[in-house]
Amino acid sequence: DCFLYRLMNQAFRTENIDEILKFRFFIRQLNGQLSILHKDYVTMLQSIELDSMTVYRGQSMAADELLKLRVKNYMKKKR
């Protein structure tokens, strides 16, 4: 819970347009960065022939655990 999250959350919850507009440059930058990350992620999924992946909010996972899941899923598809 950082200060920026609290401020933006309050602005959105109260639907205060003036407050939301204060964050417009940050929101635009964040949207651009998320778009790039999403494109890279989709490319990565296609390269490992994984069509979809179910994830859960707030679930952290170590890289080796994720690799094990990928291998397990890959082996299922080979059968």
PDB file of C-alpha atoms in Angstrom:
ATOM      1  CA  ASP A   1       0.000   0.000   0.000  1.00  0.00           C
ATOM      2  CA  CYS A   2       2.013   2.981  -1.205  1.00  0.00           C
ATOM      3  CA  PHE A   3       0.855   6.578  -0.958  1.00  0.00           C
ATOM      4  CA  LEU A   4       0.190   6.784  -4.698  1.00  0.00           C
ATOM      5  CA  TYR A   5      -2.110   3.769  -4.576  1.00  0.00           C
ATOM      6  CA  ARG A   6      -4.098   5.311  -1.714  1.00  0.00           C
ATOM      7  CA  LEU A   7      -4.439   8.673  -3.447  1.00  0.00           C
ATOM      8  CA  MET A   8      -5.490   7.192  -6.791  1.00  0.00           C
ATOM      9  CA  ASN A   9      -7.830   4.700  -5.163  1.00  0.00           C
ATOM     10  CA  GLN A  10      -9.587   7.480  -3.260  1.00  0.00           C
ATOM     11  CA  ALA A  11      -9.909   9.584  -6.421  1.00  0.00           C
ATOM     12  CA  PHE A  12     -11.426   6.686  -8.369  1.00  0.00           C
ATOM     13  CA  ARG A  13     -13.746   5.569  -5.575  1.00  0.00           C
ATOM     14  CA  THR A  14     -15.135   9.062  -5.084  1.00  0.00           C
ATOM     15  CA  GLU A  15     -15.225   9.589  -8.865  1.00  0.00           C
ATOM     16  CA  ASN A  16     -13.562  12.950  -8.350  1.00  0.00           C
ATOM     17  CA  ILE A  17     -12.659  13.988 -11.891  1.00  0.00           C
ATOM     18  CA  ASP A  18     -10.372  16.811 -10.773  1.00  0.00           C
ATOM     19  CA  GLU A  19      -8.351  14.414  -8.630  1.00  0.00           C
ATOM     20  CA  ILE A  20      -8.269  11.740 -11.351  1.00  0.00           C
ATOM     21  CA  LEU A  21      -7.006  14.296 -13.880  1.00  0.00           C
ATOM     22  CA  LYS A  22      -4.045  15.005 -11.616  1.00  0.00           C
ATOM     23  CA  PHE A  23      -2.891  11.446 -12.282  1.00  0.00           C
ATOM     24  CA  ARG A  24      -3.499  11.440 -16.049  1.00  0.00           C
ATOM     25  CA  PHE A  25       0.180  11.509 -17.030  1.00  0.00           C
ATOM     26  CA  PHE A  26       1.033   8.733 -14.611  1.00  0.00           C
ATOM     27  CA  ILE A  27      -1.938   6.655 -15.771  1.00  0.00           C
ATOM     28  CA  ARG A  28      -0.976   7.134 -19.420  1.00  0.00           C
ATOM     29  CA  GLN A  29       2.635   6.122 -18.713  1.00  0.00           C
ATOM     30  CA  LEU A  30       1.500   3.109 -16.702  1.00  0.00           C
ATOM     31  CA  ASN A  31      -0.865   2.059 -19.484  1.00  0.00           C
ATOM     32  CA  GLY A  32       1.967   2.241 -22.015  1.00  0.00           C
ATOM     33  CA  GLN A  33       4.281   0.166 -19.849  1.00  0.00           C
ATOM     34  CA  LEU A  34       1.586  -2.432 -19.177  1.00  0.00           C
ATOM     35  CA  SER A  35       0.837  -2.670 -22.906  1.00  0.00           C
ATOM     36  CA  ILE A  36       4.491  -3.385 -23.643  1.00  0.00           C
ATOM     37  CA  LEU A  37       4.715  -5.967 -20.859  1.00  0.00           C
ATOM     38  CA  HIS A  38       1.536  -7.662 -22.072  1.00  0.00           C
ATOM     39  CA  LYS A  39       2.839  -7.840 -25.643  1.00  0.00           C
ATOM     40  CA  ASP A  40       6.125  -9.344 -24.417  1.00  0.00           C
ATOM     41  CA  TYR A  41       4.235 -11.823 -22.233  1.00  0.00           C
ATOM     42  CA  VAL A  42       1.993 -12.971 -25.083  1.00  0.00           C
ATOM     43  CA  THR A  43       5.058 -13.393 -27.311  1.00  0.00           C
ATOM     44  CA  MET A  44       6.713 -15.484 -24.606  1.00  0.00           C
ATOM     45  CA  LEU A  45       3.624 -17.666 -24.230  1.00  0.00           C
ATOM     46  CA  GLN A  46       3.514 -18.263 -27.969  1.00  0.00           C
ATOM     47  CA  SER A  47       7.191 -19.188 -28.037  1.00  0.00           C
ATOM     48  CA  ILE A  48       6.660 -21.946 -25.470  1.00  0.00           C
ATOM     49  CA  GLU A  49       3.445 -23.073 -27.160  1.00  0.00           C
ATOM     50  CA  LEU A  50       1.340 -22.261 -24.123  1.00  0.00           C
ATOM     51  CA  ASP A  51      -2.056 -20.937 -25.176  1.00  0.00           C
ATOM     52  CA  SER A  52      -3.219 -19.742 -21.781  1.00  0.00           C
ATOM     53  CA  MET A  53      -2.264 -19.628 -18.152  1.00  0.00           C
ATOM     54  CA  THR A  54      -4.495 -19.177 -15.134  1.00  0.00           C
ATOM     55  CA  VAL A  55      -3.055 -16.901 -12.479  1.00  0.00           C
ATOM     56  CA  TYR A  56      -4.479 -15.629  -9.242  1.00  0.00           C
ATOM     57  CA  ARG A  57      -4.273 -12.093  -7.917  1.00  0.00           C
ATOM     58  CA  GLY A  58      -1.715 -11.688  -5.187  1.00  0.00           C
ATOM     59  CA  GLN A  59      -0.178 -15.076  -5.807  1.00  0.00           C
ATOM     60  CA  SER A  60       3.582 -14.883  -5.829  1.00  0.00           C
ATOM     61  CA  MET A  61       5.540 -17.702  -7.345  1.00  0.00           C
ATOM     62  CA  ALA A  62       9.236 -18.427  -7.549  1.00  0.00           C
ATOM     63  CA  ALA A  63      10.757 -18.746 -11.010  1.00  0.00           C
ATOM     64  CA  ASP A  64      11.603 -22.423 -10.476  1.00  0.00           C
ATOM     65  CA  GLU A  65       7.991 -23.179  -9.512  1.00  0.00           C
ATOM     66  CA  LEU A  66       6.761 -21.492 -12.685  1.00  0.00           C
ATOM     67  CA  LEU A  67       9.260 -23.472 -14.756  1.00  0.00           C
ATOM     68  CA  LYS A  68       8.033 -26.732 -13.172  1.00  0.00           C
ATOM     69  CA  LEU A  69       4.451 -25.816 -14.086  1.00  0.00           C
ATOM     70  CA  ARG A  70       5.460 -25.046 -17.658  1.00  0.00           C
ATOM     71  CA  VAL A  71       7.292 -28.355 -18.007  1.00  0.00           C
ATOM     72  CA  LYS A  72       4.352 -30.229 -16.502  1.00  0.00           C
ATOM     73  CA  ASN A  73       1.918 -28.517 -18.883  1.00  0.00           C
ATOM     74  CA  TYR A  74       4.223 -29.157 -21.840  1.00  0.00           C
ATOM     75  CA  MET A  75       4.427 -32.848 -20.966  1.00  0.00           C
ATOM     76  CA  LYS A  76       0.621 -33.049 -20.791  1.00  0.00           C
ATOM     77  CA  LYS A  77       0.350 -31.626 -24.305  1.00  0.00           C
ATOM     78  CA  LYS A  78       2.900 -34.133 -25.652  1.00  0.00           C
ATOM     79  CA  ARG A  79       0.701 -37.092 -24.656  1.00  0.00           C
TER      80      ARG A  79
END
